[in-house]
CSV table of C-alpha atoms and ligand atoms in Angstrom, one decimal:
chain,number,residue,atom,x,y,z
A,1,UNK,CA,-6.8,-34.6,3.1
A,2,UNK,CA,-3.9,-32.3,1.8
A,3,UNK,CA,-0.6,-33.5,2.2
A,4,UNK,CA,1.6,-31.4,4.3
A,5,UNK,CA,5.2,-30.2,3.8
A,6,UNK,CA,7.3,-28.6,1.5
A,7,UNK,CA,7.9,-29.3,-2.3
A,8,UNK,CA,11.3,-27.9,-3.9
A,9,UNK,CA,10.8,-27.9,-7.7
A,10,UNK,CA,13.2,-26.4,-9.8
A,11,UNK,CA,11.2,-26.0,-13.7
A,12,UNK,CA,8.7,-23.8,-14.4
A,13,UNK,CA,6.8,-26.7,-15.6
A,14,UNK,CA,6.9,-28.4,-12.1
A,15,UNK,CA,5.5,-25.3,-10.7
A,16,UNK,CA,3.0,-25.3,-12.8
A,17,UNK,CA,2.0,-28.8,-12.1
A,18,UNK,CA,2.2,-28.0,-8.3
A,19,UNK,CA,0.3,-24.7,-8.3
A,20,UNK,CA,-2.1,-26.4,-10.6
A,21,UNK,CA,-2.7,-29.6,-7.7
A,22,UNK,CA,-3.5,-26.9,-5.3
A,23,UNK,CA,-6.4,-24.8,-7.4
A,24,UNK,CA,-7.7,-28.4,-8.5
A,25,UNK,CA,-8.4,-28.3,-4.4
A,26,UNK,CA,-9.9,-24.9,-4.6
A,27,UNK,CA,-7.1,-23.6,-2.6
A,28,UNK,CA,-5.7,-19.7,-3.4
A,29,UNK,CA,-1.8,-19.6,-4.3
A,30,UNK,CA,0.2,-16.6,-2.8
A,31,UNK,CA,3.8,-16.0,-4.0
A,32,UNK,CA,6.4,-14.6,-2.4
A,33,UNK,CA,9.4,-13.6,-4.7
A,34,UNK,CA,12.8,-13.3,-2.5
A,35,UNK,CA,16.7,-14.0,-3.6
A,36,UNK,CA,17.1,-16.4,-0.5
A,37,UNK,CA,19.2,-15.9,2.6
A,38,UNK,CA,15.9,-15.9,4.5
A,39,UNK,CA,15.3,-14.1,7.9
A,40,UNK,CA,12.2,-13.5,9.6
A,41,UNK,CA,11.0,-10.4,7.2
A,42,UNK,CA,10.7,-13.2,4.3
A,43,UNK,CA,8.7,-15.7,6.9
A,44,UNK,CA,6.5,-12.3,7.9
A,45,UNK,CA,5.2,-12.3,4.1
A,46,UNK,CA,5.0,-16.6,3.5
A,47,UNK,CA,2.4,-16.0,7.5
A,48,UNK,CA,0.8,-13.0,5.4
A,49,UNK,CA,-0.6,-15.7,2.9
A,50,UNK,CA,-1.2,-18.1,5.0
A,51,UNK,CA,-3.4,-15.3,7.3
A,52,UNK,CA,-5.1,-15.0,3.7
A,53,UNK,CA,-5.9,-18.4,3.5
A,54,UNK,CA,-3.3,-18.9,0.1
A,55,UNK,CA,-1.1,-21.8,-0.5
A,56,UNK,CA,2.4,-19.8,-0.1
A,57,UNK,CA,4.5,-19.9,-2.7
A,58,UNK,CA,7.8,-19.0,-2.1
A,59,UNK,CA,10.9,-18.4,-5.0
A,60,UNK,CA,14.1,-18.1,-4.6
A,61,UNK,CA,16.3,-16.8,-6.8
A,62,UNK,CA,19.5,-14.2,-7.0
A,63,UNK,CA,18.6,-12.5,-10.2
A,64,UNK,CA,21.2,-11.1,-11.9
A,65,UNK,CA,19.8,-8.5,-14.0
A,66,UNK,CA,19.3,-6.5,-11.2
A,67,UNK,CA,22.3,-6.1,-10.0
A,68,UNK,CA,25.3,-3.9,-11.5
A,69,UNK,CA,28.5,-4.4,-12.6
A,70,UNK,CA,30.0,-3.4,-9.4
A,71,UNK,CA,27.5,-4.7,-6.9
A,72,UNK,CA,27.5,-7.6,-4.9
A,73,UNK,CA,25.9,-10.2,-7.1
A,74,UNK,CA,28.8,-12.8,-6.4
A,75,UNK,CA,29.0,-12.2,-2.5
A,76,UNK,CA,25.3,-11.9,-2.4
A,77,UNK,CA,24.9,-14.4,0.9
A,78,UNK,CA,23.2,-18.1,-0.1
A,79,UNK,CA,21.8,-20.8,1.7
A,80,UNK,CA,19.4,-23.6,0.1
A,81,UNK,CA,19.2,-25.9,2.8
A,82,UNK,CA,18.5,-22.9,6.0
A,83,UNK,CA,15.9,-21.6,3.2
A,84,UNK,CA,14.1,-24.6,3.2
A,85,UNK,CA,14.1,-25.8,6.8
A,86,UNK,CA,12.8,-22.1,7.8
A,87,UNK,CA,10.2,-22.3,4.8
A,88,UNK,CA,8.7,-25.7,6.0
A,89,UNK,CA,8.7,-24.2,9.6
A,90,UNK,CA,7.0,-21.6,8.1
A,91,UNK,CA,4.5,-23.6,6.6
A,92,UNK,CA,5.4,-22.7,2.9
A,93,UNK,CA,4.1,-25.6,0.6
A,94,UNK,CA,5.9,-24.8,-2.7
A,95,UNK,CA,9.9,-23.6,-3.2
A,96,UNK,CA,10.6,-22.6,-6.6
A,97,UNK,CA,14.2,-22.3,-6.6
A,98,UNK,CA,15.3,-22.6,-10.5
A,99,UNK,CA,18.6,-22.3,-12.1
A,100,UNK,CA,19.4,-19.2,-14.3
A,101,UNK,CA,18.7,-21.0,-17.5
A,102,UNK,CA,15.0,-21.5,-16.5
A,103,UNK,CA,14.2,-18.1,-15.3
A,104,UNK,CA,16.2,-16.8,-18.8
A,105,UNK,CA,16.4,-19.8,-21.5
A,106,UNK,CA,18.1,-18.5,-24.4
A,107,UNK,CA,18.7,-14.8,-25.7
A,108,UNK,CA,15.8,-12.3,-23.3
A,109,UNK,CA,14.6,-9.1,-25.7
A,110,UNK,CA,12.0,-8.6,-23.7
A,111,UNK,CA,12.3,-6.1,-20.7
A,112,UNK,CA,9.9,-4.1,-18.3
A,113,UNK,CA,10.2,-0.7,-17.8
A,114,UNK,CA,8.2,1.0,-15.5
A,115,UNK,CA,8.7,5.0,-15.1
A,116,UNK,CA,8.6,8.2,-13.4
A,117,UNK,CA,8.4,6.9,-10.1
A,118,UNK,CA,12.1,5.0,-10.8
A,119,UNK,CA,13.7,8.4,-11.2
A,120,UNK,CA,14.1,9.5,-7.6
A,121,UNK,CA,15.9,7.3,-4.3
A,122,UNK,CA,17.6,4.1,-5.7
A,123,UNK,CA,16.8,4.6,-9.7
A,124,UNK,CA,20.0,6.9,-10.9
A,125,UNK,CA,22.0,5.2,-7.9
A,126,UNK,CA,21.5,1.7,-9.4
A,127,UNK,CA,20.7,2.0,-13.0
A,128,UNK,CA,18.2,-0.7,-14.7
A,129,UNK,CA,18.2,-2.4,-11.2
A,130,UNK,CA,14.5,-1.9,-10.7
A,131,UNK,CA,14.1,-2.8,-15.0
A,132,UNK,CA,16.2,-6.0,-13.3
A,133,UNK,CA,13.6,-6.2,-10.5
A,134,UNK,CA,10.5,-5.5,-12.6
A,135,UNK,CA,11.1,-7.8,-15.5
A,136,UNK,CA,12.0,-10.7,-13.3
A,137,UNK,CA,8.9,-10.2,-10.9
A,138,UNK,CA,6.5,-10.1,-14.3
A,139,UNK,CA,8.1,-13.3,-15.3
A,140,UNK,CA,7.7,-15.1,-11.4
A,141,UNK,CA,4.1,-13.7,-11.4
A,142,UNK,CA,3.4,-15.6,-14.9
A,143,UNK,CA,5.1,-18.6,-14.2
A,144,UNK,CA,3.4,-18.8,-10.5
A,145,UNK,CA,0.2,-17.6,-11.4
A,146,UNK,CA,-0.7,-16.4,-7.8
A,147,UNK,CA,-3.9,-14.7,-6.8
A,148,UNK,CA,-1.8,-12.8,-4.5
A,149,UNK,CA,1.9,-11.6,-4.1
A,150,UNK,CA,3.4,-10.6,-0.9
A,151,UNK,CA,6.0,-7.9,-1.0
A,152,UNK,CA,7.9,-5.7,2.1
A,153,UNK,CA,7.6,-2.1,2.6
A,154,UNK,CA,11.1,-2.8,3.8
A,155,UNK,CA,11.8,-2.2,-0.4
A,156,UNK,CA,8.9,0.5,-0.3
A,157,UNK,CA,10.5,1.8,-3.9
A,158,UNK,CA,10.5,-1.7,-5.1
A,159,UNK,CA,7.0,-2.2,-3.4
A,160,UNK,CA,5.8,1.1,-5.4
A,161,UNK,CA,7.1,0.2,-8.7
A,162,UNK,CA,5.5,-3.5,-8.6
A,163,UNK,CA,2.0,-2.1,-8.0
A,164,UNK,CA,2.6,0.5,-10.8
A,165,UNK,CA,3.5,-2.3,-13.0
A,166,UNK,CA,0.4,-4.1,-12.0
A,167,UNK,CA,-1.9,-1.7,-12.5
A,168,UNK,CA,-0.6,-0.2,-15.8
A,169,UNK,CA,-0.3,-3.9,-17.2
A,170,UNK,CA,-3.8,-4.6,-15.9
A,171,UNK,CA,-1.9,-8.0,-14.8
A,172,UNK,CA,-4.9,-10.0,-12.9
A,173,UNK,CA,-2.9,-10.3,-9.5
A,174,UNK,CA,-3.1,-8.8,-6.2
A,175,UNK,CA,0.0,-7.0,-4.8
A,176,UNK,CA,-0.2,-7.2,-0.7
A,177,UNK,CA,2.5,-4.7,0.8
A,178,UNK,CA,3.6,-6.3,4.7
A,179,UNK,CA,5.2,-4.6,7.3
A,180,UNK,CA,8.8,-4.2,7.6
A,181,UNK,CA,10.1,-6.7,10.2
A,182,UNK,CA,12.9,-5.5,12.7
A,183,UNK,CA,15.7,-6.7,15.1
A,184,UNK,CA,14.4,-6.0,18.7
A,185,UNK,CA,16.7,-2.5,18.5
A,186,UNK,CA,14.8,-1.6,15.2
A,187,UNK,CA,17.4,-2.5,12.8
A,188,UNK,CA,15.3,-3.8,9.6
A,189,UNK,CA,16.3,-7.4,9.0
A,190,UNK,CA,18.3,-7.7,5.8
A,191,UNK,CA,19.9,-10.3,3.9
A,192,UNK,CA,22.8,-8.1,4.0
A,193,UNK,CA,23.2,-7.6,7.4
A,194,UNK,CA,25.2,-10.8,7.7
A,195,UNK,CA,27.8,-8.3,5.7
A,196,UNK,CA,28.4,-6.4,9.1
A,197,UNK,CA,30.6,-6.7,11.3
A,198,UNK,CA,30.4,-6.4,15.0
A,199,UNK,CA,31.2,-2.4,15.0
A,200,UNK,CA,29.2,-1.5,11.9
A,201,UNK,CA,25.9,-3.4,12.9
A,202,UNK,CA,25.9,-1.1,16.2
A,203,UNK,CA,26.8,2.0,13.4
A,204,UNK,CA,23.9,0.7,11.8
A,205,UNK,CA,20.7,0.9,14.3
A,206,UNK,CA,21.6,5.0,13.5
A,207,UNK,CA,19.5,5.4,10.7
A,208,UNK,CA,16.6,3.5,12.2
A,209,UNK,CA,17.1,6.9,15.0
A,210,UNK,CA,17.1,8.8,13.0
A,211,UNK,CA,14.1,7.8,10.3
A,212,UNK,CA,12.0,7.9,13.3
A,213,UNK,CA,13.3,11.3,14.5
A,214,UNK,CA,12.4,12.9,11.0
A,215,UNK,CA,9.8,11.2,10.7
A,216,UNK,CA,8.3,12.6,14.1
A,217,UNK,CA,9.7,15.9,13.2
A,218,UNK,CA,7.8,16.7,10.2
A,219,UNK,CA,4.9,15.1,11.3
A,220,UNK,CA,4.7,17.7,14.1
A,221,UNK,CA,6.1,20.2,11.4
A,222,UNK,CA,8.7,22.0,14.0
A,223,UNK,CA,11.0,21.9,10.8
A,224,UNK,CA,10.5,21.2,7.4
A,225,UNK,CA,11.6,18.4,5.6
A,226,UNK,CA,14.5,19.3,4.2
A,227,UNK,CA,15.7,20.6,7.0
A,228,UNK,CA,15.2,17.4,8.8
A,229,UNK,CA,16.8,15.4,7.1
A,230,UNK,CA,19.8,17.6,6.7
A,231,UNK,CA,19.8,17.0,10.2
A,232,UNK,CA,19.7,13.0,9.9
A,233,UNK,CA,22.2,12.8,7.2
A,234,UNK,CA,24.4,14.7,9.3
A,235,UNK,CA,23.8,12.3,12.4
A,236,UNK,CA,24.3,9.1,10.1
A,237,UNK,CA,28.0,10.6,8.8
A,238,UNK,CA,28.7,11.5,12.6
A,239,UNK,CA,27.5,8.0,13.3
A,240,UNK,CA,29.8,6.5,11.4
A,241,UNK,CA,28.2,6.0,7.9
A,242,UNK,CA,30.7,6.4,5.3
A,243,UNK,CA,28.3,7.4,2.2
A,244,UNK,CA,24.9,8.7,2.4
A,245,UNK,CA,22.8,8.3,-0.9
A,246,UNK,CA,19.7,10.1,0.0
A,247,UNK,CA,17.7,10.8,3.1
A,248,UNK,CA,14.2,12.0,2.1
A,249,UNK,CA,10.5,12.4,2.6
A,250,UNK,CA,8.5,11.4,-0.4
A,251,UNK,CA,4.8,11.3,-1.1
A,252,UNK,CA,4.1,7.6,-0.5
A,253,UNK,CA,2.4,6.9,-4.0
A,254,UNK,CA,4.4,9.1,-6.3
A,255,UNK,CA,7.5,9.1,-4.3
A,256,UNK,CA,7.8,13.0,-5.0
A,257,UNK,CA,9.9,14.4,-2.7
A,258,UNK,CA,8.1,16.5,-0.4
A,259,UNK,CA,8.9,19.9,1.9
A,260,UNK,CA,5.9,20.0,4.0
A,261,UNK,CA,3.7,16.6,5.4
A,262,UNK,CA,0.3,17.0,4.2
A,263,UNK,CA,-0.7,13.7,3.7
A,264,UNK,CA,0.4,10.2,3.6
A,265,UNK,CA,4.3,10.3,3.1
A,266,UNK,CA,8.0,8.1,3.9
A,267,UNK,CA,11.1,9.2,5.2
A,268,UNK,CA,13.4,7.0,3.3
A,269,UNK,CA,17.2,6.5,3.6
A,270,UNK,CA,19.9,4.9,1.6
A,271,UNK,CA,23.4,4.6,3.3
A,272,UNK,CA,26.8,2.7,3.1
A,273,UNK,CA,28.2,1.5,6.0
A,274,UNK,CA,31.6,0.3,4.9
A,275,UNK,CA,31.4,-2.4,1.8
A,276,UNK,CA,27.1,-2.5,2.9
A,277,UNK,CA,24.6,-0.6,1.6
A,278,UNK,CA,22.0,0.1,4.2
A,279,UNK,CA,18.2,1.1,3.2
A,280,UNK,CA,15.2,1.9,5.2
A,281,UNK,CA,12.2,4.0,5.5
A,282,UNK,CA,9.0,4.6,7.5
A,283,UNK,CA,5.8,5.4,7.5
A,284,UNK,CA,5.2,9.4,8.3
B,1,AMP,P1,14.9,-10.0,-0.9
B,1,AMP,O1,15.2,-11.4,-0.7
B,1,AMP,O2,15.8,-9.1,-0.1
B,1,AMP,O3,14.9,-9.6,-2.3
B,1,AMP,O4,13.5,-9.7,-0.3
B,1,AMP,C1,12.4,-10.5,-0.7
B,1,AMP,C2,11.1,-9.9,-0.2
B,1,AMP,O5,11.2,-9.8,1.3
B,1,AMP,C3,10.9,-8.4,-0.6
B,1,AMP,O6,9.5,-8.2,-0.9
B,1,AMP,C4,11.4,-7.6,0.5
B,1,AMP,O7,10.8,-6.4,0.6
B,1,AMP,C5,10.9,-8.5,1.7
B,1,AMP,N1,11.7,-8.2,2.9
B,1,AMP,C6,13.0,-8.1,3.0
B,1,AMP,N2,13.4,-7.7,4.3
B,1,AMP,C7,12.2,-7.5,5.0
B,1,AMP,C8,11.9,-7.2,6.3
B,1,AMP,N3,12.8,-6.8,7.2
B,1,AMP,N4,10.6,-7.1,6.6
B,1,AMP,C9,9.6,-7.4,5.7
B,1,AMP,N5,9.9,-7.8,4.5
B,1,AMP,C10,11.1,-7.9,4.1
C-alpha cells in the first residue's frame, strides 16, 4: 500500500526523489505550477489530476521574474501553512515549495521567449512577464518531470503561451487547460481578490456582466465585435473601474483580435479596480 498524505520538500533533488518513489509504483505525476495563496481554482486543477489518475504535484512559488518593477511582487498575498492544509484536503501528495536560490542558483543566462502570440492583451502591458512566466514553467516542468500539467483558462494568454512553448520545444509533456472556477456571483476566484475591498469586490462582478454580454452579443452577431466591447468597456468605467487595459475578442489559438465570430474565439478583459488588476475571459 501507498502511503497517504502530503510531502513538502523544498530541493529539486527531494522532488526528484519523491516523483521518482511514485513512477517506481507505476503511478503518473501531474503538476500544477501556482504562486500560492490557494483558493478553489488551484484545488479545481490538483482534482483534474487526480480525475486523470496522476500523482498531483503541486509548486508553489512567487516567481519574481515575472513580475515588474512596479507590480506587486512584495504585496503578492502568502500563506504556507493554508496552502498545505487545503492541498492535503485536496489530496495533493507532493508540495514543492523552494526558496529563490533553488529555482535560480547563481547567475540565470538562460531565458524562454516565446512569440507572436505575446504581442496582443497582457504582453506590451507587462513587458517580459510572460518571458518571466515561460522560463520559470520550462524549469518546474524539468525539475517535476510530469506526464501532465494542469493549467487555468482563468490565464487563457498564459494558458496559450505554455502550449506554444510545448509544442515548439517538442517538450514530452502534456498541457491540460481546466475550467475557470468562480464565486457563486461569477466573479473568477483570484489570488488577488483578497486585494479588494468591500466596495470594489461588488465593482468587480461588472466585467464578469459584461464578458458574458459580449460574449452573447457576437455570438448572435447583432453587433460586431468592436462595437461590443466598446460597449463593455464603457459599462466597466461606468461601473466603477478605474483603468481598462483591453476588452477584446480574440481567435482562441492565435489570439488575433477578431471583428466578426466565425469560429472558436474569447472575449477577454484586463481592468484595474483601484490598486487590483482584474483579468478574465470566456469562451465565445
Ligand atoms: P496563480 O497562482 O495565480 O499563478 O495560478 C496558478 C494556476 O491556477 C494557473 O494555471 C491559473 O490559471 C490557475 N487558476 C487561477 N485562478 C483560477 C480559477 N479561478 N479557476 C481555475 N484556475 C485558476
Amino acid at each position: 500500500m501507498e502511503s497517504t498524505g502530503l510531502l513538502v520538500v523544498r530541493t529539486v533533488a527531494d522532488l526528484r526523489r519523491a516523483v521518482a518513489g511514485f513512477r517506481k509504483a507505476g503511478r503518473t505525476i501531474g503538476l500544477v505550477p501556482t504562486m500560492g495563496a490557494l483558493h478553489e481554482g488551484h484545488v479545481s486543477l490538483v482534482k483534474g489530476a487526480l480525475e486523470r489518475g496522476d500523482v498531483p504535484v503541486t509548486s508553489i512559488f512567487v516567481n519574481p521574474t515575472q513580475f515588474g518593477p512596479k507590480e506587486d511582487f512584495s504585496a503578492y498575498p502568502r500563506d504556507e501553512e493554508g496552502d498545505f492544509t487545503k492541498l492535503r484536503e485536496a489530496g495533493c501528495r507532493i508540495v514543492f515549495a523552494p526558496t529563490k536560490d533553488e529555482m535560480y542558483p547563481g547567475e540565470q543566462l538562460t531565458t524562454v521567449t516565446v512569440a507572436g502570440i505575446t504581442d496582443g492583451l497582457c504582453g506590451p502591458l507587462r513587458p517580459g512577464h510572460f518571458q518571466g512566466v515561460a522560463t520559470v514553467v520550462s524549469k518546474l516542468l524539468l525539475m517535476a518531470l510530469p506526464d501532465r500539467a494542469y493549467f487555468g483558462e482563468k490565464d487563457y494568454q498564459q494558458l496559450q503561451v505554455i502550449k506554444r512553448m510545448v509544442r515548439d520545444l517538442a517538450m514530452p509533456f502534456e498541457i491540460v487547460g481546466m475550467p475557470t472556477v468562480r464565486e457563486q456571483d461569477g466573479l473568477a476566484m483570484s489570488s488577488r481578490n483578497r486585494y479588494l475591498s468591500t466596495e470594489e469586490r461588488t465593482k468587480a462582478l461588472v466585467m464578469y456582466r459584461q464578458l458574458v454580454k459580449v460574449a452573447d452579443t457576437v455570438r448572435d452577431g447583432t453587433k460586431s465585435c468592436s462595437e461590443a466591447t466598446a460597449v463593455a468597456s464603457q459599462a466597466l468605467r461606468d461601473g466603477g473601474f478605474d483603468i481598462v487595459e483591453y476588452f477584446t475578442v480574440v481567435d482562441a489559438d492565435s489570439l488575433k483580435p477578431l471583428e466578426h465570430v466565425t469560429g472558436p474565439a474569447r472575449v477577454i478583459a484586463a481592468a484595474r479596480l483601484g490598486r487590483t488588476r482584474l483579468i478574465d475571459n470566456l469562451a465565445v
